[in-house]
PDB file of C-alpha atoms and ligand atoms in Angstrom:
ATOM      1  CA  MET A  14      19.782  -8.874   3.488  1.00  0.00           C
ATOM      2  CA  LEU A  15      20.382 -12.155   1.673  1.00  0.00           C
ATOM      3  CA  VAL A  16      17.579 -14.689   2.166  1.00  0.00           C
ATOM      4  CA  THR A  17      18.738 -17.429  -0.181  1.00  0.00           C
ATOM      5  CA  GLN A  18      20.730 -18.160  -3.333  1.00  0.00           C
ATOM      6  CA  ILE A  19      19.269 -20.241  -6.152  1.00  0.00           C
ATOM      7  CA  ASP A  20      21.026 -21.005  -9.454  1.00  0.00           C
ATOM      8  CA  GLY A  21      23.657 -18.357  -8.746  1.00  0.00           C
ATOM      9  CA  LEU A  22      21.092 -15.585  -8.166  1.00  0.00           C
ATOM     10  CA  SER A  23      20.635 -13.752  -4.858  1.00  0.00           C
ATOM     11  CA  TYR A  24      17.177 -13.446  -3.294  1.00  0.00           C
ATOM     12  CA  LEU A  25      17.211 -10.560  -0.836  1.00  0.00           C
ATOM     13  CA  LYS A  26      14.885  -8.789   1.565  1.00  0.00           C
ATOM     14  CA  PHE A  27      14.036  -5.250   0.465  1.00  0.00           C
ATOM     15  CA  ASP A  28      16.011  -2.688   2.462  1.00  0.00           C
ATOM     16  CA  PRO A  29      13.568   0.067   3.538  1.00  0.00           C
ATOM     17  CA  SER A  30      16.484   2.491   4.085  1.00  0.00           C
ATOM     18  CA  SER A  31      17.621   2.183   0.465  1.00  0.00           C
ATOM     19  CA  LYS A  32      16.348   4.940  -1.818  1.00  0.00           C
ATOM     20  CA  ASP A  33      18.034   3.214  -4.749  1.00  0.00           C
ATOM     21  CA  GLN A  34      16.086  -0.007  -4.194  1.00  0.00           C
ATOM     22  CA  PHE A  35      12.807   1.913  -3.902  1.00  0.00           C
ATOM     23  CA  THR A  36      13.526   3.723  -7.171  1.00  0.00           C
ATOM     24  CA  GLN A  37      14.604   0.580  -9.027  1.00  0.00           C
ATOM     25  CA  ILE A  38      11.574  -1.372  -7.787  1.00  0.00           C
ATOM     26  CA  SER A  39       9.122   1.316  -8.904  1.00  0.00           C
ATOM     27  CA  GLU A  40      10.911   1.605 -12.266  1.00  0.00           C
ATOM     28  CA  ILE A  41      10.971  -2.119 -13.124  1.00  0.00           C
ATOM     29  CA  ILE A  42       7.292  -2.439 -12.144  1.00  0.00           C
ATOM     30  CA  ALA A  43       6.234   0.649 -14.107  1.00  0.00           C
ATOM     31  CA  GLN A  44       8.106  -0.716 -17.122  1.00  0.00           C
ATOM     32  CA  HIS A  45       6.553  -4.188 -17.156  1.00  0.00           C
ATOM     33  CA  LEU A  46       3.113  -3.993 -15.516  1.00  0.00           C
ATOM     34  CA  LEU A  47       0.326  -2.396 -17.527  1.00  0.00           C
ATOM     35  CA  GLU A  48      -1.462  -0.829 -14.569  1.00  0.00           C
ATOM     36  CA  PRO A  49       0.073   2.571 -13.672  1.00  0.00           C
ATOM     37  CA  TYR A  50       0.717   2.817  -9.920  1.00  0.00           C
ATOM     38  CA  SER A  51       1.339   6.131  -8.169  1.00  0.00           C
ATOM     39  CA  ILE A  52       4.290   6.544  -5.832  1.00  0.00           C
ATOM     40  CA  TYR A  53       1.842   6.381  -2.919  1.00  0.00           C
ATOM     41  CA  VAL A  54       0.931   2.788  -3.805  1.00  0.00           C
ATOM     42  CA  TYR A  55       4.615   1.791  -3.599  1.00  0.00           C
ATOM     43  CA  TRP A  56       4.968   3.671  -0.299  1.00  0.00           C
ATOM     44  CA  TYR A  57       1.861   1.984   1.072  1.00  0.00           C
ATOM     45  CA  PHE A  58       3.174  -1.524   0.408  1.00  0.00           C
ATOM     46  CA  LEU A  59       6.869  -0.957   1.071  1.00  0.00           C
ATOM     47  CA  ASN A  60       6.488   1.065   4.281  1.00  0.00           C
ATOM     48  CA  LYS A  61       3.773  -1.040   5.843  1.00  0.00           C
ATOM     49  CA  TRP A  62       4.974  -4.506   4.812  1.00  0.00           C
ATOM     50  CA  PRO A  63       8.718  -4.259   3.988  1.00  0.00           C
ATOM     51  CA  GLN A  64       9.086  -7.852   5.235  1.00  0.00           C
ATOM     52  CA  TYR A  65       7.004  -9.002   2.268  1.00  0.00           C
ATOM     53  CA  CYS A  66       9.049  -7.389  -0.479  1.00  0.00           C
ATOM     54  CA  PHE A  67      11.800  -9.535  -1.984  1.00  0.00           C
ATOM     55  CA  ILE A  68      14.211  -8.634  -4.761  1.00  0.00           C
ATOM     56  CA  VAL A  69      16.523 -10.673  -6.958  1.00  0.00           C
ATOM     57  CA  LYS A  70      20.003  -9.719  -8.152  1.00  0.00           C
ATOM     58  CA  ASP A  71      22.516 -11.392 -10.446  1.00  0.00           C
ATOM     59  CA  GLU A  72      25.443 -10.145  -8.375  1.00  0.00           C
ATOM     60  CA  LEU A  73      28.125 -11.730 -10.547  1.00  0.00           C
ATOM     61  CA  VAL A  74      26.920  -9.493 -13.371  1.00  0.00           C
ATOM     62  CA  ASP A  75      25.856  -6.392 -11.421  1.00  0.00           C
ATOM     63  CA  GLN A  76      25.941  -5.931  -7.618  1.00  0.00           C
ATOM     64  CA  ASP A  77      23.156  -3.357  -7.608  1.00  0.00           C
ATOM     65  CA  LYS A  78      20.730  -4.089 -10.434  1.00  0.00           C
ATOM     66  CA  ILE A  79      17.355  -5.551  -9.438  1.00  0.00           C
ATOM     67  CA  ILE A  80      16.214  -8.162 -11.963  1.00  0.00           C
ATOM     68  CA  GLY A  81      13.081  -9.355 -10.182  1.00  0.00           C
ATOM     69  CA  VAL A  82      10.716  -8.198  -7.451  1.00  0.00           C
ATOM     70  CA  ILE A  83       7.633  -9.313  -5.555  1.00  0.00           C
ATOM     71  CA  ILE A  84       5.552  -7.036  -3.326  1.00  0.00           C
ATOM     72  CA  SER A  85       2.930  -8.477  -0.974  1.00  0.00           C
ATOM     73  CA  LYS A  86       0.975  -7.753   2.189  1.00  0.00           C
ATOM     74  CA  CYS A  87      -1.036  -9.584   4.870  1.00  0.00           C
ATOM     75  CA  GLU A  88      -4.265  -8.424   6.500  1.00  0.00           C
ATOM     76  CA  PRO A  89      -7.324  -9.854   8.244  1.00  0.00           C
ATOM     77  CA  HIS A  90     -10.204 -10.445   5.831  1.00  0.00           C
ATOM     78  CA  ASN A  91     -13.777  -9.934   7.164  1.00  0.00           C
ATOM     79  CA  ASN A  92     -12.492 -10.801  10.654  1.00  0.00           C
ATOM     80  CA  VAL A  93     -12.496 -14.490   9.730  1.00  0.00           C
ATOM     81  CA  ARG A  94      -9.299 -15.095   7.787  1.00  0.00           C
ATOM     82  CA  ILE A  95      -5.758 -13.826   7.572  1.00  0.00           C
ATOM     83  CA  ARG A  96      -5.272 -13.141   3.910  1.00  0.00           C
ATOM     84  CA  GLY A  97      -1.953 -12.695   2.153  1.00  0.00           C
ATOM     85  CA  TYR A  98      -2.071 -10.630  -1.025  1.00  0.00           C
ATOM     86  CA  ILE A  99       0.469 -10.564  -3.839  1.00  0.00           C
ATOM     87  CA  GLY A 100       0.351  -7.032  -5.194  1.00  0.00           C
ATOM     88  CA  MET A 101       3.078  -6.912  -7.831  1.00  0.00           C
ATOM     89  CA  LEU A 102       5.473  -9.390  -9.430  1.00  0.00           C
ATOM     90  CA  VAL A 103       7.887  -8.601 -12.244  1.00  0.00           C
ATOM     91  CA  ILE A 104      10.933 -10.326 -13.723  1.00  0.00           C
ATOM     92  CA  ASP A 105      13.347  -8.578 -16.102  1.00  0.00           C
ATOM     93  CA  PRO A 106      12.630 -10.038 -19.610  1.00  0.00           C
ATOM     94  CA  THR A 107      16.209 -11.311 -20.050  1.00  0.00           C
ATOM     95  CA  TYR A 108      15.795 -13.466 -16.917  1.00  0.00           C
ATOM     96  CA  ARG A 109      12.338 -14.954 -17.585  1.00  0.00           C
ATOM     97  CA  ASN A 110      11.546 -18.685 -17.788  1.00  0.00           C
ATOM     98  CA  ARG A 111      14.170 -19.548 -15.191  1.00  0.00           C
ATOM     99  CA  LYS A 112      11.683 -20.124 -12.326  1.00  0.00           C
ATOM    100  CA  ILE A 113      12.625 -16.840 -10.678  1.00  0.00           C
ATOM    101  CA  ALA A 114       8.979 -15.761 -10.330  1.00  0.00           C
ATOM    102  CA  SER A 115       8.053 -19.203  -8.956  1.00  0.00           C
ATOM    103  CA  ASN A 116      10.877 -18.931  -6.417  1.00  0.00           C
ATOM    104  CA  LEU A 117       9.723 -15.439  -5.361  1.00  0.00           C
ATOM    105  CA  VAL A 118       6.109 -16.559  -4.940  1.00  0.00           C
ATOM    106  CA  ASN A 119       7.209 -19.610  -2.921  1.00  0.00           C
ATOM    107  CA  LEU A 120       9.442 -17.436  -0.745  1.00  0.00           C
ATOM    108  CA  SER A 121       6.559 -15.031  -0.059  1.00  0.00           C
ATOM    109  CA  ILE A 122       4.207 -17.911   0.785  1.00  0.00           C
ATOM    110  CA  GLU A 123       6.800 -19.370   3.186  1.00  0.00           C
ATOM    111  CA  LYS A 124       7.296 -16.035   4.967  1.00  0.00           C
ATOM    112  CA  MET A 125       3.546 -15.262   5.159  1.00  0.00           C
ATOM    113  CA  ILE A 126       3.008 -18.605   6.874  1.00  0.00           C
ATOM    114  CA  GLU A 127       5.964 -18.007   9.196  1.00  0.00           C
ATOM    115  CA  TYR A 128       5.198 -14.377  10.160  1.00  0.00           C
ATOM    116  CA  ASP A 129       1.385 -14.198   9.948  1.00  0.00           C
ATOM    117  CA  ASN A 130       0.091 -17.776   9.946  1.00  0.00           C
ATOM    118  CA  ILE A 131      -2.088 -16.940   6.942  1.00  0.00           C
ATOM    119  CA  ASP A 132      -5.204 -18.839   5.918  1.00  0.00           C
ATOM    120  CA  GLU A 133      -4.929 -18.065   2.220  1.00  0.00           C
ATOM    121  CA  ILE A 134      -3.209 -15.947  -0.416  1.00  0.00           C
ATOM    122  CA  MET A 135      -5.043 -13.915  -3.039  1.00  0.00           C
ATOM    123  CA  LEU A 136      -4.141 -11.957  -6.150  1.00  0.00           C
ATOM    124  CA  GLU A 137      -5.598 -10.641  -9.366  1.00  0.00           C
ATOM    125  CA  THR A 138      -4.225 -10.995 -12.848  1.00  0.00           C
ATOM    126  CA  GLU A 139      -5.436 -10.023 -16.292  1.00  0.00           C
ATOM    127  CA  VAL A 140      -7.582 -12.636 -18.000  1.00  0.00           C
ATOM    128  CA  ILE A 141      -5.275 -12.411 -21.021  1.00  0.00           C
ATOM    129  CA  ASN A 142      -2.030 -12.738 -19.018  1.00  0.00           C
ATOM    130  CA  LEU A 143      -1.537 -16.409 -19.836  1.00  0.00           C
ATOM    131  CA  GLY A 144       2.038 -16.452 -18.517  1.00  0.00           C
ATOM    132  CA  ALA A 145       0.953 -15.241 -15.065  1.00  0.00           C
ATOM    133  CA  LEU A 146      -2.026 -17.636 -15.010  1.00  0.00           C
ATOM    134  CA  LYS A 147       0.250 -20.563 -15.897  1.00  0.00           C
ATOM    135  CA  LEU A 148       2.741 -19.542 -13.229  1.00  0.00           C
ATOM    136  CA  TYR A 149       0.189 -19.170 -10.419  1.00  0.00           C
ATOM    137  CA  GLU A 150      -1.879 -22.220 -11.356  1.00  0.00           C
ATOM    138  CA  SER A 151       1.247 -24.369 -11.468  1.00  0.00           C
ATOM    139  CA  LEU A 152       1.774 -23.302  -7.835  1.00  0.00           C
ATOM    140  CA  GLY A 153      -1.758 -24.361  -6.816  1.00  0.00           C
ATOM    141  CA  PHE A 154      -3.681 -21.057  -7.065  1.00  0.00           C
ATOM    142  CA  MET A 155      -7.305 -21.445  -8.212  1.00  0.00           C
ATOM    143  CA  ARG A 156      -9.628 -19.037  -9.990  1.00  0.00           C
ATOM    144  CA  THR A 157     -12.473 -17.824  -7.762  1.00  0.00           C
ATOM    145  CA  LYS A 158     -13.953 -14.818  -9.591  1.00  0.00           C
ATOM    146  CA  ARG A 159     -13.877 -12.970 -12.868  1.00  0.00           C
ATOM    147  CA  LEU A 160     -13.773  -9.218 -12.210  1.00  0.00           C
ATOM    148  CA  TYR A 161     -15.251  -7.282 -15.138  1.00  0.00           C
ATOM    149  CA  ARG A 162     -13.312  -4.269 -16.462  1.00  0.00           C
ATOM    150  CA  TYR A 163     -11.095  -4.441 -13.375  1.00  0.00           C
ATOM    151  CA  TYR A 164      -8.091  -2.678 -14.895  1.00  0.00           C
ATOM    152  CA  LEU A 165      -7.756   0.870 -16.207  1.00  0.00           C
ATOM    153  CA  ASN A 166      -7.249  -0.552 -19.707  1.00  0.00           C
ATOM    154  CA  THR A 167     -10.773  -2.041 -19.243  1.00  0.00           C
ATOM    155  CA  HIS A 168      -9.509  -5.631 -19.290  1.00  0.00           C
ATOM    156  CA  ASP A 169     -11.085  -8.207 -16.987  1.00  0.00           C
ATOM    157  CA  ALA A 170      -9.169  -9.894 -14.187  1.00  0.00           C
ATOM    158  CA  PHE A 171      -9.298 -13.306 -12.599  1.00  0.00           C
ATOM    159  CA  ARG A 172      -9.082 -13.401  -8.832  1.00  0.00           C
ATOM    160  CA  LEU A 173      -6.983 -16.368  -7.746  1.00  0.00           C
ATOM    161  CA  ILE A 174      -6.706 -17.910  -4.305  1.00  0.00           C
ATOM    162  CA  LEU A 175      -4.266 -20.367  -2.819  1.00  0.00           C
ATOM    163  CA  PRO A 176      -5.863 -21.958   0.262  1.00  0.00           C
ATOM    164  CA  ILE A 177      -3.254 -22.637   2.949  1.00  0.00           C
ATOM    165  CA  LEU A 178      -5.443 -23.818   5.829  1.00  0.00           C
ATOM    166  CA  ASP A 179      -8.385 -26.208   5.410  1.00  0.00           C
ATOM    167  CA  LYS A 180     -11.016 -23.611   6.270  1.00  0.00           C
ATOM    168  CA  SER A 181      -9.953 -21.542   3.270  1.00  0.00           C
ATOM    169  CA  GLY A 182     -10.508 -24.498   0.927  1.00  0.00           C
ATOM    170  CA  CYS A 183     -14.189 -24.661   2.018  1.00  0.00           C
ATOM    171  CA  ARG A 184     -15.877 -22.500  -0.609  1.00  0.00           C
ATOM    172  CA  LEU A 185     -19.047 -22.853  -2.615  1.00  0.00           C
ATOM    173  CA  ALA A 186     -17.124 -23.055  -5.883  1.00  0.00           C
ATOM    174  CA  PHE A 187     -13.912 -22.424  -7.726  1.00  0.00           C
ATOM    175  CA  LEU A 188     -13.954 -21.521 -11.431  1.00  0.00           C
ATOM    176  CA  SER A 189     -12.640 -24.019 -13.944  1.00  0.00           C
ATOM    177  CA  PRO A 190      -8.999 -23.435 -14.942  1.00  0.00           C
ATOM    178  CA  LEU A 191     -10.304 -23.509 -18.526  1.00  0.00           C
ATOM    179  CA  SER A 192     -12.629 -20.527 -18.000  1.00  0.00           C
ATOM    180  CA  VAL A 193     -11.931 -17.623 -20.367  1.00  0.00           C
TER     181      VAL A 193
HETATM  182  C1  LIG B  13       4.724 -13.568 -15.496  1.00  0.00           C
HETATM  183  C2  LIG B  13       6.210 -13.492 -15.055  1.00  0.00           C
HETATM  184  C3  LIG B  13       6.268 -12.891 -13.660  1.00  0.00           C
HETATM  185  C4  LIG B  13       6.778 -14.917 -15.066  1.00  0.00           C
HETATM  186  O1  LIG B  13       8.125 -14.874 -14.598  1.00  0.00           O
HETATM  187  P1  LIG B  13       9.133 -16.101 -14.858  1.00  0.00           P
HETATM  188  O2  LIG B  13      10.273 -15.975 -13.904  1.00  0.00           O
HETATM  189  O3  LIG B  13       9.464 -16.165 -16.286  1.00  0.00           O
HETATM  190  O4  LIG B  13       8.214 -17.346 -14.459  1.00  0.00           O
HETATM  191  P2  LIG B  13       8.705 -18.829 -14.131  1.00  0.00           P
HETATM  192  O5  LIG B  13       9.973 -19.118 -14.874  1.00  0.00           O
HETATM  193  O6  LIG B  13       8.723 -19.020 -12.658  1.00  0.00           O
HETATM  194  O7  LIG B  13       7.529 -19.689 -14.794  1.00  0.00           O
HETATM  195  C5  LIG B  13       6.642 -20.501 -14.051  1.00  0.00           C
HETATM  196  C6  LIG B  13       5.729 -21.260 -14.982  1.00  0.00           C
HETATM  197  O8  LIG B  13       4.937 -20.341 -15.748  1.00  0.00           O
HETATM  198  C7  LIG B  13       5.165 -20.531 -17.139  1.00  0.00           C
HETATM  199  N1  LIG B  13       5.231 -19.235 -17.808  1.00  0.00           N
HETATM  200  C8  LIG B  13       5.880 -18.132 -17.393  1.00  0.00           C
HETATM  201  N2  LIG B  13       5.719 -17.145 -18.317  1.00  0.00           N
HETATM  202  C9  LIG B  13       4.987 -17.673 -19.325  1.00  0.00           C
HETATM  203  C10 LIG B  13       4.491 -17.164 -20.561  1.00  0.00           C
HETATM  204  N3  LIG B  13       4.737 -15.901 -20.949  1.00  0.00           N
HETATM  205  N4  LIG B  13       3.725 -17.971 -21.331  1.00  0.00           N
HETATM  206  C11 LIG B  13       3.437 -19.253 -20.949  1.00  0.00           C
HETATM  207  N5  LIG B  13       3.894 -19.799 -19.793  1.00  0.00           N
HETATM  208  C12 LIG B  13       4.658 -19.011 -19.000  1.00  0.00           C
HETATM  209  C13 LIG B  13       6.503 -21.221 -17.222  1.00  0.00           C
HETATM  210  O9  LIG B  13       6.627 -21.959 -18.425  1.00  0.00           O
HETATM  211  C14 LIG B  13       6.493 -22.110 -16.011  1.00  0.00           C
HETATM  212  O10 LIG B  13       5.690 -23.256 -16.265  1.00  0.00           O
HETATM  213  P3  LIG B  13       6.205 -24.726 -15.862  1.00  0.00           P
HETATM  214  O11 LIG B  13       6.181 -24.721 -14.342  1.00  0.00           O
HETATM  215  O12 LIG B  13       5.216 -25.626 -16.479  1.00  0.00           O
HETATM  216  O13 LIG B  13       7.588 -24.845 -16.425  1.00  0.00           O
HETATM  217  C15 LIG B  13       7.057 -12.630 -16.040  1.00  0.00           C
HETATM  218  O14 LIG B  13       6.822 -13.068 -17.363  1.00  0.00           O
HETATM  219  C16 LIG B  13       6.775 -11.147 -15.969  1.00  0.00           C
HETATM  220  O15 LIG B  13       7.438 -10.406 -15.241  1.00  0.00           O
HETATM  221  N6  LIG B  13       5.770 -10.668 -16.751  1.00  0.00           N
HETATM  222  C17 LIG B  13       5.396  -9.252 -16.772  1.00  0.00           C
HETATM  223  C18 LIG B  13       4.725  -8.821 -15.480  1.00  0.00           C
HETATM  224  C19 LIG B  13       3.548  -9.715 -15.116  1.00  0.00           C
HETATM  225  O16 LIG B  13       2.729 -10.085 -15.954  1.00  0.00           O
HETATM  226  N7  LIG B  13       3.457 -10.023 -13.804  1.00  0.00           N
HETATM  227  C20 LIG B  13       2.399 -10.824 -13.244  1.00  0.00           C
HETATM  228  C21 LIG B  13       1.240  -9.941 -12.988  1.00  0.00           C
HETATM  229  S1  LIG B  13       0.138 -10.652 -11.823  1.00  0.00           S
END
């Protein structure tokens, strides 16, 4: 289902009945994210929170091809906050630097507020993924923790949080955006 159109591209809700979309989503993610995810991880996110998976198509070029995807979820955290979590985000290399990822993150934030009245949104990204850090920090996410050897490739991660409600902004500390 079409959610919005921006710069001639279609932003759609994932269709849980579409085997083709499931396959394409798992393929584009496996191709461009370092961490290998099993099919069960995709099932977990896409079956439980289909409302938080959005895809992008350039329908003038190809009606079916997915050129960007974001997968997220929302859950209570320690019984005190409703926490949104961005699990996976990938844009086809030929479509990068056109704000597609920013649009997908903003769309997810908007829907998490609308459907679940979230307090905050969290994610992890590799310490060396400067593109992802730039993207998320330009949208207001802040570094809260460095997670040592978090990924299978042994790289560290930064945990980033975007506070939505005031109570989520009340923390002892955020890390400097210049931390490495
Ligand atoms: C990271 C990724 C999702 C960015 O997608 P995108 O659609 O090109 O991002 P946007 O066009 O919305 O860029 C948003 C901002 O981030 C910056 N940015 C994006 N990629 C960048 C890169 N590789 N290096 C430096 N800055 C980058 C943009 O310049 C832009 O900054 P601006 O607001 O100052 O202009 C995409 O490169 C990708 O799919 N990478 C592989 C998978 C990945 O790393 N996913 C994130 C894992 S958490």
